[in-house]
Structure formats: structure tokens, C-alpha cells
Amino acid sequence: MPRFDEGRPEMTLEEFRLLRDHVYAHCGILIHENMKFVMERRLWPRLEALGIQDFGSYHRYLRYDAQRHAELEAAVESLTTHETYFFREPAQLKAFCEELLPILEKRNAHTRRLRLWSAGCSSGEEAYTLAMLLKDSGRFNDWDVEVIGTDLSRRVLAVARRAEYGPSALRATPPDLLERYFIPVGVNRVRVRDDVKAWVNFGHHNLADVAGSQLVPRTDVVFCRNVMIYFDQAARRRVLGVIRDRLCPGGYLLLGHAENLLSLGADFELVHLKGDLVYRRPELPGGEGR
Amino acid sequence: MSDTVRSPAGQEEARYRALQAVDPRAPGALETFTTGLHDESWRVRHAAAEGLRRVPDAQGVTARLISVLGERGETGARNAAAEALAGMGPVATQPLVHLLEHEDPDQRKLAADILGQLGHPEVEDVLLRALSDGDLNVRVAAAEALGRMGGPAAARALEGLLDTPTPLLRLAALEGLASLKRAPPLERVMALVEDPALQRSALRLLGLYAPGVATERICRALASPVRSVREAALVALGTQAGALGPYERGELDAVARSVLGGIPGVTERVAQALDGEDVQVRAGALVAAGALGEASLAVPVAEVAREDRLLREVLFTLGQLGPDGRRLLLEGMGTLSLPARTVAAEALVLLVDATSVPELCALLEWAEDDLRAVVVRALGRTRSPQAVAPLVELLADPALSGIAARALEQLTVAHPLASLTALEAAVEQRATPAAVAVLGRLGGARVLPLLRRLARDEEASWRAAAVEAAGRVDGEAGLELARGALADESPRVRIAAVRSLGQQGGKEAATFLGLALKDEDRGVRVAAVEAVGAAGAKERSADLESLVRHGDSGLAMLAVRALTKLGTVGAGVLWDALSHPDAEVVKAALAALASAEASADGAALAVSLLGHPRWDVRVAAARVLGGLGRPECLLALEQALSVERDALARAALADAVARLSSGR
Ligand SMILES: C[S@@+](CC[C@H](N)C(=O)[O-])C[C@H]1O[C@@H](n2cnc3c(N)ncnc32)[C@H](O)[C@@H]1O
């Protein structure tokens, strides 16, 4: 059997740490030591594309080359996991629809405006899912609605904008919703319908970039699911600060089901819905807060 | 007041926050937290336990926590206290050892549990004694605790328990041995694996043995109608495989194949396990799928790549699924998730043959950029003349041209004529300058006239490609074109000229490089520094030395590296470089030390860096000192080792100490 690591340079532990620290400083993603193999594999193509022989030289390239910024993006791109699919974590989405949407409808009745942010949206499935759920609720049809999807990776954003998906993205999509919100565009592939797309906007944003977050509008709900699992405590704290700042007072934060704000959550209050636990940015004292 | 505060959740939140606000040093904190341990909400209890850990009077806290352990009926509080005690560290050990003597067996059990969690080896004896406690629960807890932290004596004791008549103890012993990774004689485990109550644990333990009898028994368990038994077997199979290198699995795979092949419906079961939640189960399922060589599993196997940690195994397994698996993967590409698609493509690179070209080209049509890169590599490996044309075309894609060029070189070995013709045609049609570079590498002297013509092209990119290519073809023509190109108005062409000069070497090249080192463009200067090193142009050393102090640390670092290559690093330069604020410059200087004649001065410089604030500099200094072999540095290394906290630096220091002590 042919060897899968034939003729490729190996990454020493030292090179691993230097590269890892560099990536961490850029975007807060922490790569654990047992992931050295994964890192090595994901970066090989970069070395190959640049004609670089070993990881030490690659590290120096990332530090000094005139193209270093673009290359760091390319590196982070290949190192991040973009796994996502439509209607991921259905229990949480159910709680969102049944319990949060009515609250939001009431709260924003006077502005008839609703903003949702899918932070770390990957290839867009989550953002579109939210738009579909809003449509399906029938509550916001003539409202000013926008779902903002942001991600660090420009490559996934391109996929998100194209809005065409295959079976793996649709593996949890209920058949009736598939019927209602997608149109077939070829064998096994579908496209998100235009009226859903019209509610969704994508943009590039590094959650670790506090200043850059000003470009994200104030939102009523933030979904930041399965993103912070890759960060360490300090990076999480920073990102939570950004999220809090971008949430309207009284706005909600929904995390992935394996995530929580234990020992981090002083800025958020825990809200027990019937179907889920969510976090909320406290109201401003003595006011409506919008 | 907001809704949240009035609601039960809000009240919980308020209590939670109140506890978080308590200053652990304030008087009364101990009691406040202890009250919190009794809260109805686990979150509040958790916060209380956390708080207790920060109260300064650790002994007082321990004593108070132990008293909470005695509060019968307060399950939540007792668990929280146990959790807090487990976090207290060494201070809790003695009081807990003492608690093991308590008359209430419940408390003795809790003590054993917590001691297990604390994991201090010195309580091994005490726990061994607790194995003969009058109360079964205490004995079981002691066995479990020993399984968490025990040394050889604990392992022996657990092994002894494999024969006790009490099933619970036997179970704890099996589990403990598995977690200690201690394998008792195989026959003893093989006997227990037939007992339904012990089967799962015994199976997991079987994973610790070398392939053979154990593998066979593990694989037979995949016929079990009970899912958890099958999963335990898969975990064991994964453990067995994990202990071997991926290419040392011949025997294991052979045994597994022979047993699994006889189990009806095994393919569906493996497919189901591949889709499961547990990572270890999936790892084992990959081994089973690979051993079976079952091509129909190719797609589910590729999907396991959604779990990063299993990437290596997925790649290996896909390699085991043969040409049929490859075909299925290629057909299924469009339906795979992104991570699966990437590994599938990786695996395809290794499995392609001359018949794969059309399928690979079809993939090129729609795949994402990084996938396309993999496909390009695969095209090179097909060794098919049909792959030449698409690869030449890909030279025009800036993201892929480097990889396409290398793939073409691979093909040229097998089909020189077809490749050259296609490249020449591409250049004639002005498809892309990247084709010129490849042509220069492969075409030899016969393409020189073409290169001369292109060196006068209107577009800089063509001029640059021609100049660099000429350098590879012919020294004299290369030098001539490079000299002209150094006066080009485009930095890109000047960089190409510099690179070409770097390859030529010789006196004239050195002179020209001297000019390039003073170029107004940073890119040209960077290329020139590297080229001086590559060309072995010692006459330019002085120019490089002046760059070592340059504020652009990239240039400084490259200058030190180039000087090292030239073998002309002087002490003055070293001092400058070693005191540079950028760690990469310092490391480059250390590398120079290692390659220079071992001077007393050099050793002293390296010693001075053993206390550098950056771990990577300390590592580099330790390596150099290990290599220089000067015994007088041993003391400094030992001292540095005694205070070093960073794992990598420790390893480097320990290695250097060992080398110097043994006089290697
Ligand atoms: C596993 S996906 C999760 C996608 C989606 N939220 C879901 O749960 O299905 C994680 C995404 O977070 C993005 N990400 C990671 N670090 C980020 C950062 N610092 N800023 C913005 N996005 C980031 C990655 O690019 C990736 O697309």
C-alpha cells in the first residue's frame, strides 16, 4: 500500500509550537499538541504552493515575507474546521422558535426590526437556517429582518454566498423545509431560495479583532455555536466581550450544546427556557435599553 | 426589576453571582461558601466549591469539607464537598487517609473515592489496605482509586482481584487495569471475557495485547447482538491498532479479516459504528473497515474525517480499500462533507492510475481551490500522457501553477516529448509565463533562443520567467540575461535576475549581487541576500555583515543565515546578532555557532542565552551547547535544567547534559 506521508517534510515539535503560537496570536484558535499531525497535513499544501521545503522556513515566511498577511490567512483557513449543516442542534432551534421568537416579536413590535448574527457562520448553513426559521414562524414577514453571517475564512464565505449545497449539508433538514426553502439545481444539489437569501448578508470578521467588530451592527440574538471550542480561556473572554458589545441590552446569546460560560459569564445572565439554557445581556438599569 | 430576577432562574442567577462576589479572604467566607455547598442548584454549588478552593486557610477548609461529607441525606452538598476536596491538592491527603478509618462505611467510601481523584502515589499503601475493608463498597472504591493512580503494587493487587468471587470487585479490577494500561497474563482475561457482566471491560483490556489470539477474540465479539459489547470490541481493536505504527499492522489486519469475514452483516455494523458518537469506537471501526477491505465503506470511512483526531487513520484506511473504494469515492465526491472531501482527495492521490485522468479532470471543474491542488498532484501521479494537457493549462492558474509545474516534471520523466511539445505550444500561445519556467527546466539548450526573445518581452512577468529559466539552462547565457535584467525597471524582473545569479555563482555573479544588495526595492534586497548565500559569494560577506544590525529583522535574519552558509561569521557579527531583539535573528546566530569552529567564545555566548526569555531560543542554545561538546559548559546546563519549566526546553537541556556527561 502506498504511504500517505510519502516524501513530505515532518514538523518538529518546536516548529509546531512556533506555528501554533503564531496562529493563536492572530485569531485565538488554540491547536492542541495531539493535533500536530493534522496541522502538518493541512499545511503541506501551503508549503507546496510556495515551494518551501520545511516548516521552519514556513514559519519564517509567515513572519517576514512581504506576502505574510495573505499567507497567514491561507494558513488559518486550512487549519480551521468548517463542519456545519442546516438545522444543526434541533432542540436549541426549537427553543429559539417557540420561546425566544415570541419574546423578540413583542420586544421589537415598535421598531419592526430584527437583527440576528451568526458569528463563525462557516459556509452559511446556520445563517440560512435562521432566516428559514424566521420565515417559517410567520411572525416577521413584513419586518425589516437581517441575518448577518460572519467568518474568519474567506473561502467558506464564498461558498455561503453561492448558497448551493449537497446532501451532507442537508442531512438534518426536515423534508418539508427542504421542499419549501430550496430549489434543486442538479444531481443531489440544491440552492437556497432567493427570498431567504434576501434576508442574509455575509461578511469577513475575525472574532478576535475587537476594533473590527464595530462593522457588525447591534443585534438581538447572536448564535456563536461551535466556534469558541477552539479558543482558550483568554481568547474566549475577549470574544465574549465583543459579542456582548454587539448585542442590544436584553439580547440573547446562544452557544453550541457542548459550550458554556462557566467562570466566564459574569457579563451575561443565564436564562432557563423550557427547552434550553441560553445567555442574555442584562438590560440597562431602569430602561428599555434600545 | 426584570423578569429574570423574579423568576426562579433569576434567583438562581442572583445566588450564583452573590457567591462569585464573595472575597475568599474576608472573614466568614468559609461559612458562606459552605452554605452554598447546600444550594439546590448545581451551578451555585459548583461556584461554592470553587470559592472554597481559594480560601487561604486550606487546612480549615479541608476540615470543614470533611465534616460536610458526614451529613447524611445531603447528597448534593456531599458531592460538592467531595469535588472541592479533590481540588484541594496535597493538603487534603492526610485528613482523607484519616477518614478511611471512620466507623461509617459511607464516609470511608467517599474518602477512597477522593483519594483516587487526588492521585497522590504515596497513598497507594493505604488504599491497598482498604482493599480488605469489611464493607464491599469501600473495597470497590479502593480498587477504583487504585485503578486511577496506582503503580506496580496497585496493578498486582488489582490483578489478584481478578479471581475474587465478588463480581463488582472483579469489574473494578478489570477497569482499573485497563486504565492503568497494565495487561495481566492473557489467559486470565480470556477467561473473564466469557462472563456477560465482565465482557465489556475484559474486551477493552484485550486491546492492550499484541495482535493474535486477543485480536481474534475481540473480533468475534463483533458478532454480539448487544451494541455496547460490539462497541467495546471496536474500542479494543482501535487500541491494538493504535499501539502499532500504521504500516505495521499486517498481522492484526490478517487476523481481523479472517474473523470478521465470517460474521454476517458485519459491513452494516461497521458502517453504523463509523457514524457513531464515540471517537474511540469510530477509531476501531476504521480498523475493522480497513481489515475488511470493504470498498462499499469508502464514503462512510471518509466521513469520519469530520473528526480531526482521526484524520491519520482515515487516510490509512482509505488506502486499504483499493481501486473499487477509489471509484466509489470519486463518484461520491459531490456528496461528501468538506472535511471528508479533502481526505478523500488526499487518498485518491495515492490510489490513482492511468485510467483516472478523466475522473480527476471532472473534479477539477467544480472542486474548491485546496481540493484542486490535491487533484493536480494526483494528475502528476497518474503517469498518463493524457494528464499533460490539463496540467499545462493549470500553469495559468496562479494558485496552482507551482504544484502543476511539479506535477508536470513528474510526467516529463515518463513522457518527455509530449510534455515539451505541449509546453512549447503554451508559450507560443502566450498562455502563461509559468510555462516558461517549466520549459526552461525541462527543455535544455534548445529553448535558449526562445528565452532570449522572451527576455525582451513587453510584459514584465514574461521577462522575469525567461531570465530565471535561462539561468537554469546555461551558465553563460544565464549570466548575460541576468546582467541585463538587473537594470530592468520592474522589481519582479530584477528579483528573477538575482535568483538566477544565485544559481550561477562565480566572480561576476558576486559583483552583480553586490549591486542588487543595494537595490531600492526590499524584495530585490531580500532575494539578493539569499542569492549571496546560495552562490557562495564570500566576497560579499562585508555587505551582509552590515545588514545584521538592520532594523528590518527579516533582512537581518537572512543575512545571518547567508553568512553561516558562507562560513564567514565573525565574532563581532555574532555579538550583534545574538543581542538582536528578534528571536529568529538570535536563533540564526546560534545556528551559526553550531556550524562554526567550536570556540570558547561561542560556547560562552550560547551559555549566556540559556536564560533567554523565549523558550525557542533556550532550546536552540541548549542544542548548540550539546553539539559543541565542551565539558566546562556542563555546570551551566545543569543549572539551567534545574530551573527550566518549559517541556521542550527541558528536553533539549537534558539531552545536552547527557551528551556532555557521556563525552559524546
Ligand atoms: C465548526 S464551524 C461552526 C459553524 C456553525 N456556527 C455551526 O455551529 O454549525 C466553526 C467556524 O468558526 C470559524 N472561526 C474560527 N475562529 C474564528 C475567529 N477567530 N473569528 C471568526 N470565525 C472564526 C471557522 O472559520 C469555522 O468556519
Coordinates of N, CA, C and O in Angstrom, one line a residue, chain B residues 11 18 30 40 63 94 163 167 186 215 242 277 303 366 387 397 401 425 434 441 521 562 586 588 655 659:
Chain B
Q11 N -33.5 34.0 40.4 CA -33.0 33.9 41.8 C -31.7 33.1 41.8 O -30.8 33.4 42.6
A18 N -23.9 36.3 43.8 CA -23.6 36.6 45.1 C -22.3 35.9 45.6 O -21.4 36.4 46.1
L30 N -15.6 31.3 54.6 CA -15.7 29.8 54.7 C -17.1 29.4 54.9 O -17.6 28.5 54.2
E40 N -29.7 24.4 46.2 CA -30.4 23.4 45.3 C -29.9 23.3 43.9 O -30.0 22.4 43.2
A63 N -10.9 20.6 56.7 CA -11.6 20.0 57.9 C -13.2 20.3 57.7 O -14.0 19.3 57.9
Q94 N -3.8 13.8 54.1 CA -3.8 13.2 55.4 C -5.2 13.1 56.0 O -5.6 12.1 56.5
D163 N -9.6 -12.9 40.6 CA -10.2 -14.2 41.0 C -11.2 -14.1 42.1 O -11.7 -15.1 42.5
P167 N -18.3 -10.2 41.9 CA -18.3 -9.7 40.6 C -18.0 -8.2 40.5 O -17.2 -7.8 39.6
L186 N -2.5 -13.1 29.6 CA -3.7 -13.1 28.7 C -4.8 -14.1 29.1 O -6.0 -13.8 29.0
T215 N -6.7 -10.4 19.3 CA -7.4 -9.8 18.2 C -8.6 -10.7 17.8 O -9.7 -10.2 17.5
G242 N -3.7 1.2 17.5 CA -3.0 2.5 17.9 C -1.6 2.2 18.4 O -0.8 3.1 18.3
E277 N -21.1 8.2 17.8 CA -20.7 9.5 18.6 C -19.3 9.3 19.1 O -18.5 10.3 19.1
E303 N -16.1 10.1 5.7 CA -16.9 11.0 6.5 C -16.3 11.1 8.0 O -16.6 12.0 8.7
W366 N -15.2 21.5 -10.7 CA -16.1 22.2 -9.7 C -15.4 22.3 -8.3 O -15.9 23.0 -7.4
A387 N -2.6 13.4 -19.0 CA -2.6 14.4 -17.9 C -1.8 15.6 -18.3 O -1.9 16.7 -17.7
D397 N -3.0 29.1 -13.7 CA -3.8 29.4 -12.5 C -2.8 29.8 -11.4 O -2.0 28.9 -11.0
S401 N -0.2 27.0 -10.1 CA 0.9 26.8 -11.1 C 2.1 26.1 -10.5 O 2.7 25.3 -11.1
A425 N 4.0 24.8 -27.1 CA 2.7 25.4 -27.6 C 2.1 26.4 -26.7 O 1.7 27.5 -27.1
A434 N 4.3 31.0 -16.4 CA 4.8 29.8 -15.6 C 5.2 28.7 -16.5 O 6.1 27.9 -16.1
R441 N 13.3 24.5 -17.4 CA 13.9 23.4 -16.6 C 14.0 22.1 -17.4 O 14.9 21.3 -17.2
D521 N 14.5 48.3 -3.9 CA 13.3 47.5 -3.5 C 13.6 46.5 -2.5 O 14.6 45.7 -2.6
A562 N 22.7 33.6 5.6 CA 23.6 33.6 4.4 C 25.1 33.6 4.9 O 25.9 32.8 4.3
V586 N 18.4 35.8 16.6 CA 19.2 35.2 17.6 C 19.4 33.7 17.3 O 20.5 33.2 17.4
A588 N 19.2 32.3 14.4 CA 20.1 32.1 13.3 C 21.5 32.2 13.7 O 22.4 31.5 13.2
D655 N 19.0 16.6 27.1 CA 19.8 15.9 26.1 C 21.2 16.5 26.0 O 22.2 15.7 26.0
R659 N 24.6 14.4 26.7 CA 25.7 14.3 25.7 C 27.1 14.8 26.3 O 28.1 14.1 26.1

